[in-house]
Coordinates of N, CA, C and O in Angstrom, one line a residue:
X482 N 111.3 -13.9 0.2 CA 110.7 -14.6 1.2 C 110.2 -13.5 2.3 O 110.9 -12.7 2.7
X483 N 109.0 -13.7 2.7 CA 108.4 -12.8 3.6 C 108.4 -13.4 5.0 O 108.2 -14.6 5.2
X484 N 108.6 -12.6 6.0 CA 108.6 -13.1 7.4 C 107.4 -12.5 8.0 O 106.9 -11.5 7.8
X485 N 106.9 -13.3 8.9 CA 105.7 -12.9 9.7 C 106.2 -12.2 10.9 O 106.8 -12.8 11.8
X486 N 105.9 -10.9 11.0 CA 106.4 -10.2 12.1 C 105.8 -10.7 13.5 O 106.5 -10.5 14.5
X487 N 104.7 -11.3 13.5 CA 104.1 -11.7 14.8 C 104.9 -12.9 15.3 O 104.9 -13.2 16.5
X488 N 105.5 -13.7 14.5 CA 106.2 -14.9 14.9 C 107.6 -14.5 15.6 O 108.1 -15.3 16.4
X489 N 108.1 -13.5 15.2 CA 109.4 -13.1 15.6 C 109.4 -12.1 16.8 O 110.5 -11.7 17.2
X490 N 108.3 -11.7 17.3 CA 108.2 -10.7 18.4 C 108.0 -11.4 19.7 O 107.4 -12.5 19.8
X491 N 108.6 -10.8 20.7 CA 108.4 -11.3 22.1 C 107.3 -10.5 22.7 O 107.0 -9.4 22.3
X492 N 106.7 -11.1 23.8 CA 105.6 -10.4 24.4 C 106.2 -9.1 25.1 O 107.4 -9.0 25.4
X493 N 105.4 -8.1 25.2 CA 105.8 -6.8 25.7 C 106.3 -7.0 27.2 O 105.8 -7.9 27.9
X494 N 107.2 -6.3 27.6 CA 107.7 -6.3 29.0 C 106.6 -5.8 29.9 O 106.0 -4.8 29.6
X495 N 106.5 -6.5 31.1 CA 105.5 -6.0 32.0 C 105.9 -4.6 32.6 O 107.1 -4.4 32.8
X496 N 104.9 -3.8 32.8 CA 105.2 -2.5 33.5 C 105.6 -2.8 34.9 O 105.1 -3.7 35.5
X497 N 106.3 -1.9 35.5 CA 106.7 -2.0 36.9 C 105.5 -2.1 37.8 O 105.6 -2.7 38.8
X498 N 104.4 -1.4 37.5 CA 103.3 -1.4 38.3 C 102.5 -2.8 38.3 O 101.7 -3.1 39.2
X499 N 102.8 -3.6 37.3 CA 102.2 -4.9 37.2 C 103.0 -6.0 37.9 O 102.5 -7.2 38.0
X500 N 104.1 -5.8 38.3 CA 105.0 -6.8 38.9 C 104.8 -6.7 40.5 O 104.9 -5.6 41.0
X501 N 104.4 -7.8 41.1 CA 104.2 -7.8 42.5 C 105.6 -8.0 43.2 O 106.3 -8.9 42.9
X502 N 105.9 -7.1 44.0 CA 107.1 -7.2 44.8 C 106.9 -8.2 45.9 O 105.7 -8.4 46.3
X503 N 107.9 -8.7 46.5 CA 107.7 -9.6 47.7 C 106.9 -8.9 48.8 O 106.0 -9.6 49.4
X504 N 107.1 -7.7 49.0 CA 106.4 -6.9 50.0 C 104.9 -6.8 49.7 O 104.1 -7.0 50.6
X505 N 104.5 -6.6 48.4 CA 103.1 -6.5 48.0 C 102.5 -7.9 48.1 O 101.3 -8.0 48.5
X506 N 103.2 -8.9 47.8 CA 102.6 -10.3 47.9 C 102.4 -10.6 49.4 O 101.3 -11.2 49.7
X507 N 103.3 -10.2 50.3 CA 103.1 -10.5 51.7 C 101.9 -9.7 52.2 O 101.0 -10.2 53.0
X508 N 101.7 -8.4 51.8 CA 100.6 -7.6 52.2 C 99.3 -8.2 51.7 O 98.3 -8.3 52.5
X509 N 99.3 -8.7 50.5 CA 98.1 -9.3 49.9 C 97.7 -10.5 50.7 O 96.5 -10.8 51.0
X510 N 98.7 -11.4 51.0 CA 98.4 -12.6 51.7 C 97.9 -12.3 53.1 O 97.0 -12.9 53.6
X511 N 98.5 -11.3 53.8 CA 98.1 -11.0 55.1 C 96.7 -10.4 55.1 O 95.9 -10.8 56.0
X512 N 96.4 -9.6 54.1 CA 95.0 -9.1 54.0 C 94.0 -10.2 53.9 O 93.0 -10.2 54.5
X513 N 94.3 -11.2 53.0 CA 93.4 -12.4 52.8 C 93.2 -13.2 54.1 O 92.1 -13.6 54.5
X514 N 94.3 -13.3 54.9 CA 94.3 -14.1 56.1 C 93.4 -13.3 57.1 O 92.6 -13.9 57.8
X515 N 93.6 -12.0 57.3 CA 92.8 -11.2 58.2 C 91.3 -11.3 57.9 O 90.5 -11.4 58.7
X516 N 91.0 -11.1 56.6 CA 89.6 -11.2 56.2 C 89.0 -12.5 56.5 O 87.9 -12.6 57.0
X517 N 89.7 -13.6 56.3 CA 89.2 -14.9 56.6 C 89.0 -15.1 58.1 O 88.0 -15.6 58.5
X518 N 90.0 -14.6 58.9 CA 89.8 -14.7 60.4 C 88.6 -13.9 60.9 O 87.9 -14.4 61.8
X519 N 88.5 -12.7 60.4 CA 87.3 -11.9 60.8 C 86.0 -12.5 60.4 O 85.1 -12.6 61.2
X520 N 85.9 -13.1 59.2 CA 84.7 -13.7 58.8 C 84.4 -15.0 59.6 O 83.3 -15.2 60.0
X521 N 85.5 -15.7 59.9 CA 85.3 -16.9 60.8 C 84.8 -16.5 62.2 O 83.9 -17.2 62.8
X522 N 85.4 -15.4 62.7 CA 84.9 -15.0 64.1 C 83.5 -14.5 64.0 O 82.7 -14.8 64.9
X523 N 83.1 -13.8 63.0 CA 81.7 -13.3 62.9 C 80.8 -14.5 62.8 O 79.7 -14.5 63.4
X524 N 81.1 -15.5 62.0 CA 80.3 -16.7 61.9 C 80.2 -17.4 63.2 O 79.1 -17.9 63.6
X525 N 81.3 -17.6 63.9 CA 81.3 -18.3 65.2 C 80.3 -17.6 66.1 O 79.5 -18.2 66.8
X526 N 80.4 -16.2 66.3 CA 79.6 -15.5 67.2 C 78.1 -15.5 66.8 O 77.2 -15.5 67.6
X527 N 77.9 -15.4 65.5 CA 76.5 -15.5 65.0 C 75.9 -16.9 65.3 O 74.7 -17.0 65.8
X528 N 76.6 -17.9 65.1 CA 76.1 -19.3 65.3 C 76.0 -19.5 66.9 O 75.0 -20.0 67.3
X529 N 76.9 -19.0 67.6 CA 76.9 -19.1 69.1 C 75.7 -18.3 69.7 O 75.2 -18.7 70.7
X530 N 75.2 -17.3 69.0 CA 74.1 -16.5 69.5 C 72.8 -17.3 69.3 O 71.8 -17.1 70.0
X531 N 72.8 -18.2 68.4 CA 71.6 -19.0 68.1 C 71.6 -20.4 68.7 O 70.6 -20.9 69.1
X532 N 72.8 -21.0 68.7 CA 72.9 -22.4 69.2 C 73.9 -22.5 70.4 O 74.9 -21.8 70.4
X533 N 73.5 -23.4 71.3 CA 74.4 -23.7 72.4 C 74.7 -25.2 72.3 O 74.0 -26.0 71.7
X534 N 75.8 -25.6 73.0 CA 76.1 -27.0 73.1 C 76.1 -27.3 74.6 O 76.7 -26.6 75.4
X535 N 75.4 -28.4 74.9 CA 75.2 -28.8 76.3 C 75.6 -30.3 76.5 O 75.2 -31.1 75.7
X536 N 76.4 -30.6 77.5 CA 76.8 -32.0 77.8 C 75.9 -32.5 78.9 O 75.7 -31.8 79.9
X537 N 75.4 -33.7 78.7 CA 74.5 -34.4 79.7 C 75.5 -34.9 80.8 O 76.4 -35.6 80.5
X538 N 75.2 -34.5 82.0 CA 76.1 -34.8 83.1 C 75.5 -35.8 84.1 O 76.1 -36.1 85.1
X539 N 74.2 -36.3 83.9 CA 73.6 -37.2 84.9 C 72.7 -38.2 84.2 O 72.6 -38.1 83.0
X540 N 72.0 -38.9 85.0 CA 71.1 -40.0 84.4 C 69.7 -39.7 84.4 O 68.8 -40.5 84.1
X541 N 69.3 -38.4 84.7 CA 67.9 -38.1 84.8 C 67.1 -38.2 83.5 O 65.8 -38.2 83.6
X542 N 67.7 -38.2 82.4 CA 67.0 -38.2 81.1 C 67.2 -39.6 80.4 O 66.8 -39.8 79.3
X543 N 67.7 -40.6 81.1 CA 67.8 -41.9 80.5 C 66.4 -42.5 80.4 O 65.6 -42.3 81.2
X544 N 66.1 -43.2 79.3 CA 67.0 -43.7 78.3 C 67.2 -42.8 77.1 O 67.9 -43.1 76.2
X545 N 66.5 -41.7 77.1 CA 66.5 -40.8 75.9 C 67.9 -40.2 75.8 O 68.5 -40.2 74.6
X546 N 68.5 -39.7 76.8 CA 69.8 -39.1 76.8 C 70.7 -39.8 77.9 O 70.2 -40.0 79.0
X547 N 71.9 -40.1 77.6 CA 72.8 -40.7 78.5 C 73.9 -39.8 78.9 O 74.3 -38.9 78.1
X548 N 74.5 -40.0 80.0 CA 75.6 -39.2 80.5 C 76.7 -39.2 79.5 O 77.1 -40.2 78.9
X549 N 77.2 -38.0 79.2 CA 78.3 -37.8 78.2 C 77.8 -37.4 76.8 O 78.6 -36.9 76.0
X550 N 76.5 -37.5 76.5 CA 75.9 -37.0 75.3 C 76.1 -35.5 75.2 O 76.0 -34.8 76.2
X551 N 76.4 -35.0 74.0 CA 76.5 -33.6 73.8 C 75.4 -33.2 72.8 O 75.2 -33.8 71.8
X552 N 74.6 -32.2 73.2 CA 73.4 -31.8 72.5 C 73.5 -30.4 71.9 O 74.0 -29.5 72.6
X553 N 73.0 -30.3 70.7 CA 72.9 -28.9 70.1 C 71.5 -28.4 70.5 O 70.5 -29.0 70.5
X554 N 71.5 -27.1 71.0 CA 70.4 -26.5 71.6 C 70.0 -25.2 70.8 O 70.9 -24.4 70.5
X555 N 68.8 -25.1 70.4 CA 68.3 -23.9 69.7 C 67.8 -22.9 70.7 O 66.8 -23.0 71.4
X556 N 68.6 -21.8 70.9 CA 68.4 -20.8 71.9 C 67.2 -19.8 71.5 O 66.7 -19.1 72.3
X557 N 66.8 -19.9 70.2 CA 65.8 -19.0 69.7 C 64.4 -19.7 69.6 O 63.4 -19.0 69.2
X558 N 64.4 -21.0 69.9 CA 63.2 -21.8 69.6 C 61.9 -21.2 70.3 O 60.9 -21.1 69.7
X559 N 62.1 -20.7 71.5 CA 60.9 -20.2 72.2 C 60.8 -18.7 72.2 O 59.9 -18.1 72.7
X560 N 61.7 -18.1 71.5 CA 61.6 -16.6 71.3 C 60.7 -16.4 70.1 O 60.0 -15.4 70.0
X561 N 60.7 -17.3 69.1 CA 59.9 -17.2 67.9 C 58.9 -18.3 67.7 O 58.2 -18.4 66.7
X562 N 58.8 -19.2 68.7 CA 57.9 -20.4 68.6 C 57.3 -20.7 69.9 O 57.7 -20.1 70.9
X563 N 56.4 -21.6 69.9 CA 55.6 -22.0 71.1 C 56.3 -23.2 71.8 O 57.0 -24.0 71.1
X564 N 56.1 -23.3 73.1 CA 56.5 -24.5 73.8 C 55.5 -25.6 73.7 O 54.3 -25.3 73.6
X565 N 55.9 -26.8 73.6 CA 55.0 -27.9 73.5 C 55.3 -29.0 74.5 O 56.5 -29.3 74.8
X566 N 54.3 -29.6 75.1 CA 54.5 -30.7 76.0 C 55.2 -31.8 75.3 O 54.9 -32.1 74.1
X567 N 56.3 -32.3 75.9 CA 57.1 -33.3 75.3 C 58.4 -32.8 74.8 O 59.3 -33.6 74.5
X568 N 58.6 -31.5 74.6 CA 59.9 -30.9 74.2 C 60.9 -31.2 75.2 O 60.6 -31.3 76.4
X569 N 62.2 -31.4 74.8 CA 63.3 -31.5 75.7 C 63.9 -30.1 75.8 O 64.3 -29.6 74.8
X570 N 63.9 -29.6 77.0 CA 64.3 -28.2 77.2 C 65.6 -28.1 78.1 O 65.8 -29.0 79.0
X571 N 66.3 -27.1 77.9 CA 67.5 -26.8 78.7 C 67.2 -25.5 79.5 O 66.6 -24.5 78.9
X572 N 67.5 -25.4 80.8 CA 67.2 -24.3 81.6 C 68.2 -24.1 82.7 O 68.9 -25.1 83.0
X573 N 68.3 -22.9 83.2 CA 69.2 -22.7 84.4 C 68.5 -23.3 85.6 O 67.3 -23.1 85.9
X574 N 69.3 -24.1 86.4 CA 68.8 -24.7 87.6 C 68.2 -23.5 88.5 O 68.9 -22.6 88.8
X575 N 66.9 -23.6 88.9 CA 66.4 -22.5 89.7 C 67.1 -22.4 91.0 O 67.0 -21.3 91.6
X576 N 67.8 -23.4 91.5 CA 68.5 -23.3 92.8 C 69.9 -22.9 92.7 O 70.6 -22.6 93.7
X577 N 70.5 -22.9 91.4 CA 71.9 -22.6 91.2 C 72.0 -22.1 89.7 O 72.2 -23.0 88.8
X578 N 71.8 -20.8 89.4 CA 71.7 -20.4 88.1 C 73.0 -20.6 87.2 O 72.9 -20.4 86.0
X579 N 74.1 -20.9 87.9 CA 75.3 -21.2 87.1 C 75.3 -22.6 86.5 O 76.2 -22.9 85.8
X580 N 74.3 -23.4 86.8 CA 74.2 -24.8 86.4 C 73.0 -24.9 85.5 O 71.9 -24.4 85.8
X581 N 73.2 -25.6 84.4 CA 72.0 -25.9 83.5 C 71.5 -27.3 83.6 O 72.3 -28.2 83.8
X582 N 70.2 -27.5 83.5 CA 69.5 -28.8 83.6 C 68.9 -29.0 82.2 O 68.6 -28.1 81.5
X583 N 68.7 -30.3 82.0 CA 67.9 -30.7 80.8 C 66.8 -31.7 81.2 O 67.1 -32.7 81.9
X584 N 65.6 -31.4 80.9 CA 64.4 -32.2 81.2 C 63.4 -32.1 80.1 O 63.5 -31.4 79.2
X585 N 62.3 -32.9 80.3 CA 61.2 -32.9 79.4 C 60.2 -32.0 79.9 O 59.8 -32.0 81.0
X586 N 59.7 -31.1 79.0 CA 58.6 -30.2 79.3 C 57.3 -30.9 79.4 O 56.9 -31.6 78.4
X587 N 56.7 -30.8 80.5 CA 55.4 -31.5 80.8 C 54.2 -30.5 80.8 O 53.2 -30.7 80.2
X588 N 54.4 -29.4 81.6 CA 53.4 -28.4 81.7 C 53.8 -27.0 81.3 O 54.9 -26.6 81.7
X589 N 53.0 -26.4 80.4 CA 53.3 -25.0 80.0 C 52.4 -24.1 80.9 O 51.6 -24.5 81.7
X590 N 52.7 -22.7 80.8 CA 51.9 -21.8 81.7 C 50.4 -22.0 81.7 O 49.8 -22.2 80.6
X591 N 49.9 -22.1 82.9 CA 48.4 -22.3 83.0 C 47.9 -23.8 83.0 O 46.8 -24.0 83.4
X592 N 48.8 -24.7 82.7 CA 48.4 -26.1 82.7 C 48.2 -26.7 84.1 O 48.8 -26.3 85.1
X593 N 47.3 -27.7 84.2 CA 47.1 -28.5 85.4 C 47.8 -29.8 85.2 O 47.5 -30.6 84.2
X594 N 48.8 -30.1 86.0 CA 49.6 -31.4 85.8 C 49.2 -32.3 87.0 O 49.3 -31.8 88.2
X595 N 48.9 -33.5 86.7 CA 48.6 -34.5 87.8 C 49.3 -35.8 87.5 O 49.4 -36.2 86.3
X596 N 49.8 -36.4 88.6 CA 50.5 -37.7 88.5 C 49.8 -38.6 89.5 O 49.8 -38.3 90.7
X597 N 49.2 -39.7 88.9 CA 48.5 -40.7 89.8 C 48.7 -42.1 89.3 O 48.6 -42.3 88.0
X598 N 49.1 -43.0 90.2 CA 49.3 -44.4 89.8 C 50.2 -44.6 88.6 O 49.9 -45.4 87.7
X599 N 51.3 -43.8 88.6 CA 52.3 -44.0 87.5 C 52.0 -43.4 86.2 O 52.7 -43.6 85.2
X600 N 50.9 -42.6 86.1 CA 50.5 -41.9 84.9 C 50.4 -40.4 85.0 O 50.0 -39.9 86.1
X601 N 50.9 -39.7 84.0 CA 50.9 -38.3 84.0 C 49.7 -37.8 83.2 O 49.5 -38.2 82.0
X602 N 49.0 -36.8 83.7 CA 47.9 -36.1 83.0 C 48.2 -34.6 83.0 O 48.6 -34.0 83.9
X603 N 47.9 -34.1 81.8 CA 48.0 -32.6 81.6 C 46.6 -32.1 81.2 O 46.1 -32.6 80.1
X604 N 46.0 -31.3 82.0 CA 44.7 -30.8 81.7 C 43.7 -31.9 81.5 O 42.9 -31.9 80.5
X605 N 43.8 -32.9 82.4 CA 43.0 -34.1 82.4 C 43.1 -35.0 81.2 O 42.3 -35.9 80.9
X606 N 44.2 -34.9 80.4 CA 44.5 -35.7 79.3 C 45.8 -36.6 79.6 O 46.8 -36.0 80.0
X607 N 45.6 -37.9 79.5 CA 46.7 -38.8 79.8 C 47.8 -38.6 78.7 O 47.6 -38.6 77.5
X608 N 49.1 -38.5 79.2 CA 50.2 -38.4 78.3 C 50.7 -39.8 77.8 O 50.7 -40.7 78.7
X609 N 51.0 -39.9 76.6 CA 51.6 -41.1 76.1 C 53.1 -40.9 76.1 O 53.6 -40.0 75.5
X610 N 53.8 -41.7 76.9 CA 55.2 -41.4 77.2 C 56.1 -42.6 76.9 O 56.6 -43.3 77.9
X611 N 56.4 -43.0 75.7 CA 57.1 -44.2 75.4 C 58.6 -44.0 75.7 O 59.4 -45.0 75.7
X612 N 59.1 -42.8 76.0 CA 60.5 -42.5 76.3 C 60.8 -42.8 77.8 O 62.0 -42.6 78.2
X613 N 59.9 -43.1 78.7 CA 60.2 -43.3 80.1 C 61.0 -44.5 80.4 O 60.8 -45.6 79.8
X614 N 61.9 -44.4 81.4 CA 62.6 -45.5 81.9 C 61.7 -46.4 82.7 O 61.7 -47.6 82.5
X615 N 60.8 -45.8 83.5 CA 59.8 -46.5 84.3 C 58.8 -45.5 84.7 O 59.1 -44.3 84.9
X616 N 57.6 -45.9 85.0 CA 56.5 -44.9 85.5 C 56.9 -44.3 86.8 O 57.6 -44.9 87.6
X617 N 56.5 -43.1 87.1 CA 56.8 -42.5 88.4 C 56.2 -43.2 89.5 O 55.0 -43.7 89.4
X618 N 56.9 -43.3 90.6 CA 56.4 -43.9 91.8 C 55.8 -42.9 92.8 O 55.7 -43.2 94.0
X619 N 55.5 -41.7 92.4 CA 55.0 -40.7 93.3 C 53.7 -40.1 92.6 O 53.4 -40.3 91.5
X620 N 52.9 -39.5 93.5 CA 51.7 -38.8 93.0 C 51.7 -37.3 93.4 O 52.5 -36.9 94.3
X621 N 51.0 -36.5 92.7 CA 50.9 -35.1 93.0 C 50.0 -34.4 92.0 O 49.6 -34.9 90.9
X622 N 49.8 -33.1 92.3 CA 49.0 -32.2 91.5 C 49.6 -30.8 91.5 O 49.9 -30.3 92.6
X623 N 49.8 -30.2 90.4 CA 50.4 -28.9 90.3 C 49.6 -28.0 89.3 O 49.3 -28.5 88.2
X624 N 49.5 -26.8 89.5 CA 49.0 -25.8 88.6 C 50.1 -24.9 88.2 O 50.7 -24.3 89.0
X625 N 50.5 -24.9 86.9 CA 51.7 -24.2 86.4 C 51.4 -22.7 86.4 O 50.4 -22.3 85.7
X626 N 52.2 -21.9 87.1 CA 51.9 -20.4 87.0 C 52.1 -19.9 85.6 O 52.8 -20.5 84.7
X627 N 51.6 -18.7 85.3 CA 51.7 -18.1 84.0 C 53.1 -17.7 83.6 O 53.3 -17.5 82.4
X628 N 54.0 -17.6 84.5 CA 55.4 -17.2 84.2 C 56.4 -18.4 84.3 O 57.6 -18.2 84.6
X629 N 55.9 -19.6 84.2 CA 56.8 -20.8 84.5 C 56.4 -22.0 83.7 O 55.3 -22.0 83.0
X630 N 57.2 -23.1 83.8 CA 56.9 -24.4 83.2 C 57.1 -25.5 84.2 O 57.8 -25.2 85.2
X631 N 56.6 -26.6 83.9 CA 56.8 -27.8 84.8 C 57.5 -28.8 84.0 O 57.2 -29.2 82.9
X632 N 58.6 -29.4 84.5 CA 59.5 -30.3 83.8 C 59.7 -31.6 84.6 O 59.7 -31.5 85.9
X633 N 59.9 -32.7 83.9 CA 60.3 -33.9 84.6 C 61.4 -34.6 83.8 O 61.4 -34.5 82.5
X634 N 62.2 -35.4 84.4 CA 63.2 -36.2 83.7 C 62.5 -37.5 83.2 O 61.5 -37.9 83.7
X635 N 63.1 -38.0 82.1 CA 62.6 -39.3 81.6 C 62.8 -40.5 82.5 O 62.1 -41.5 82.5
X636 N 63.8 -40.4 83.3 CA 64.2 -41.4 84.4 C 63.5 -40.9 85.6 O 64.1 -40.5 86.6
X637 N 62.1 -40.9 85.6 CA 61.3 -40.2 86.6 C 61.7 -40.5 88.1 O 61.7 -39.6 88.9
X638 N 62.1 -41.7 88.4 CA 62.3 -42.0 89.8 C 63.8 -41.7 90.2 O 64.1 -41.9 91.4
X639 N 64.6 -41.2 89.3 CA 66.0 -40.9 89.6 C 66.3 -39.4 89.1 O 67.4 -39.1 88.8
X640 N 65.2 -38.6 89.1 CA 65.4 -37.2 88.6 C 65.0 -36.2 89.6 O 63.9 -36.3 90.2
X641 N 65.9 -35.2 89.8 CA 65.5 -34.0 90.5 C 64.9 -33.0 89.6 O 65.5 -32.6 88.6
X642 N 63.6 -32.8 89.8 CA 62.8 -32.0 88.8 C 61.7 -31.3 89.4 O 61.6 -31.1 90.7
X643 N 60.7 -30.8 88.7 CA 59.6 -30.0 89.2 C 58.8 -30.7 90.2 O 58.2 -30.0 91.1
X644 N 58.7 -32.0 90.2 CA 57.9 -32.7 91.2 C 58.5 -32.6 92.6 O 57.8 -32.7 93.6
X645 N 59.8 -32.3 92.7 CA 60.5 -32.2 94.0 C 60.8 -30.7 94.3 O 60.8 -30.4 95.5
X646 N 61.2 -29.9 93.4 CA 61.6 -28.5 93.7 C 60.8 -27.4 93.1 O 61.0 -26.3 93.3
X647 N 59.8 -27.7 92.3 CA 58.9 -26.7 91.8 C 59.1 -26.3 90.3 O 59.6 -27.1 89.6
X648 N 58.6 -25.2 90.0 CA 58.5 -24.7 88.6 C 59.8 -24.0 88.1 O 60.6 -23.6 88.9
X649 N 59.9 -24.0 86.8 CA 61.1 -23.3 86.2 C 60.5 -22.0 85.6 O 59.7 -22.0 84.8
X650 N 61.1 -20.8 86.1 CA 60.7 -19.6 85.6 C 61.0 -19.5 84.1 O 62.0 -19.9 83.6
X651 N 60.1 -18.9 83.3 CA 60.3 -18.8 81.8 C 61.6 -18.1 81.5 O 62.3 -18.4 80.5
X652 N 62.0 -17.1 82.3 CA 63.2 -16.4 82.1 C 64.5 -17.2 82.2 O 65.5 -16.8 81.7
X653 N 64.4 -18.4 82.8 CA 65.5 -19.3 83.0 C 65.6 -20.3 81.9 O 66.6 -21.1 81.9
X654 N 64.7 -20.4 81.0 CA 64.7 -21.3 79.9 C 65.8 -20.9 78.9 O 65.8 -19.8 78.4
X655 N 66.7 -21.8 78.6 CA 67.8 -21.5 77.6 C 67.4 -21.8 76.2 O 67.6 -21.0 75.3
X656 N 66.7 -23.0 76.0 CA 66.3 -23.3 74.7 C 65.8 -24.7 74.6 O 65.6 -25.4 75.6
X657 N 65.6 -25.2 73.3 CA 65.1 -26.5 73.0 C 66.2 -27.4 72.5 O 66.9 -27.0 71.6
X658 N 66.3 -28.6 73.0 CA 67.3 -29.6 72.5 C 66.9 -30.0 71.1 O 65.7 -30.3 70.8
X659 N 67.9 -30.0 70.2 CA 67.6 -30.3 68.8 C 68.1 -31.7 68.5 O 67.3 -32.5 67.9
X660 N 69.4 -32.0 68.8 CA 69.9 -33.3 68.3 C 71.2 -33.6 69.2 O 71.9 -32.7 69.6
X661 N 71.4 -34.9 69.4 CA 72.6 -35.3 70.0 C 73.7 -35.4 68.9 O 73.5 -36.1 67.9
X662 N 74.7 -34.6 69.0 CA 75.7 -34.6 68.0 C 77.0 -35.3 68.4 O 77.9 -35.5 67.6
X663 N 77.2 -35.6 69.7 CA 78.3 -36.4 70.1 C 77.9 -37.3 71.3 O 77.2 -36.8 72.2
X664 N 78.3 -38.5 71.3 CA 79.0 -39.3 70.3 C 78.1 -39.5 69.0 O 76.9 -39.5 69.2
X665 N 78.7 -39.7 67.9 CA 77.9 -39.9 66.6 C 77.0 -41.1 66.8 O 77.3 -42.1 67.4
X666 N 75.7 -40.9 66.4 CA 74.7 -41.9 66.5 C 74.8 -42.9 65.3 O 75.1 -42.5 64.2
X667 N 74.6 -44.2 65.6 CA 74.7 -45.2 64.5 C 73.5 -45.2 63.7 O 72.5 -44.8 63.9

């Protein structure tokens, strides 16, 4: 009777270098945790360099935005793209740079903005503004300087904006509103 030598043999003993000691397992786990934390921090700061989060604190943009909405803002939108009438922009309050405002962009550098009988005109073209709470109850005419923009709230008659305090310097523009992400929209 012949015996099969492969059936009667045990696997070879592992070499001591192949066995993880508890100390090596701990070091390996710690290394993995540190790498994950560093990657998470890098991603956080990279995302934070491009996007901001802004909470709406007043009623000047109703009905488009309501108090308590949290908005994702693209901070690079105007570094690599153009501003357009109708964009919702975030900027530092020209009278208090520690405070940010959110308004609708009406006039870009060089534009002529006119408001007459509740209607807004930019460069003699009437704006279609379905987002308004109500038409403005004021009249005026402004020429936007080359280094600034003209902004108005959607709640025109309850908004502190360019019609009352003037233009927003381009250097104070934070970015373009992208989406309301809180509270979740139905």
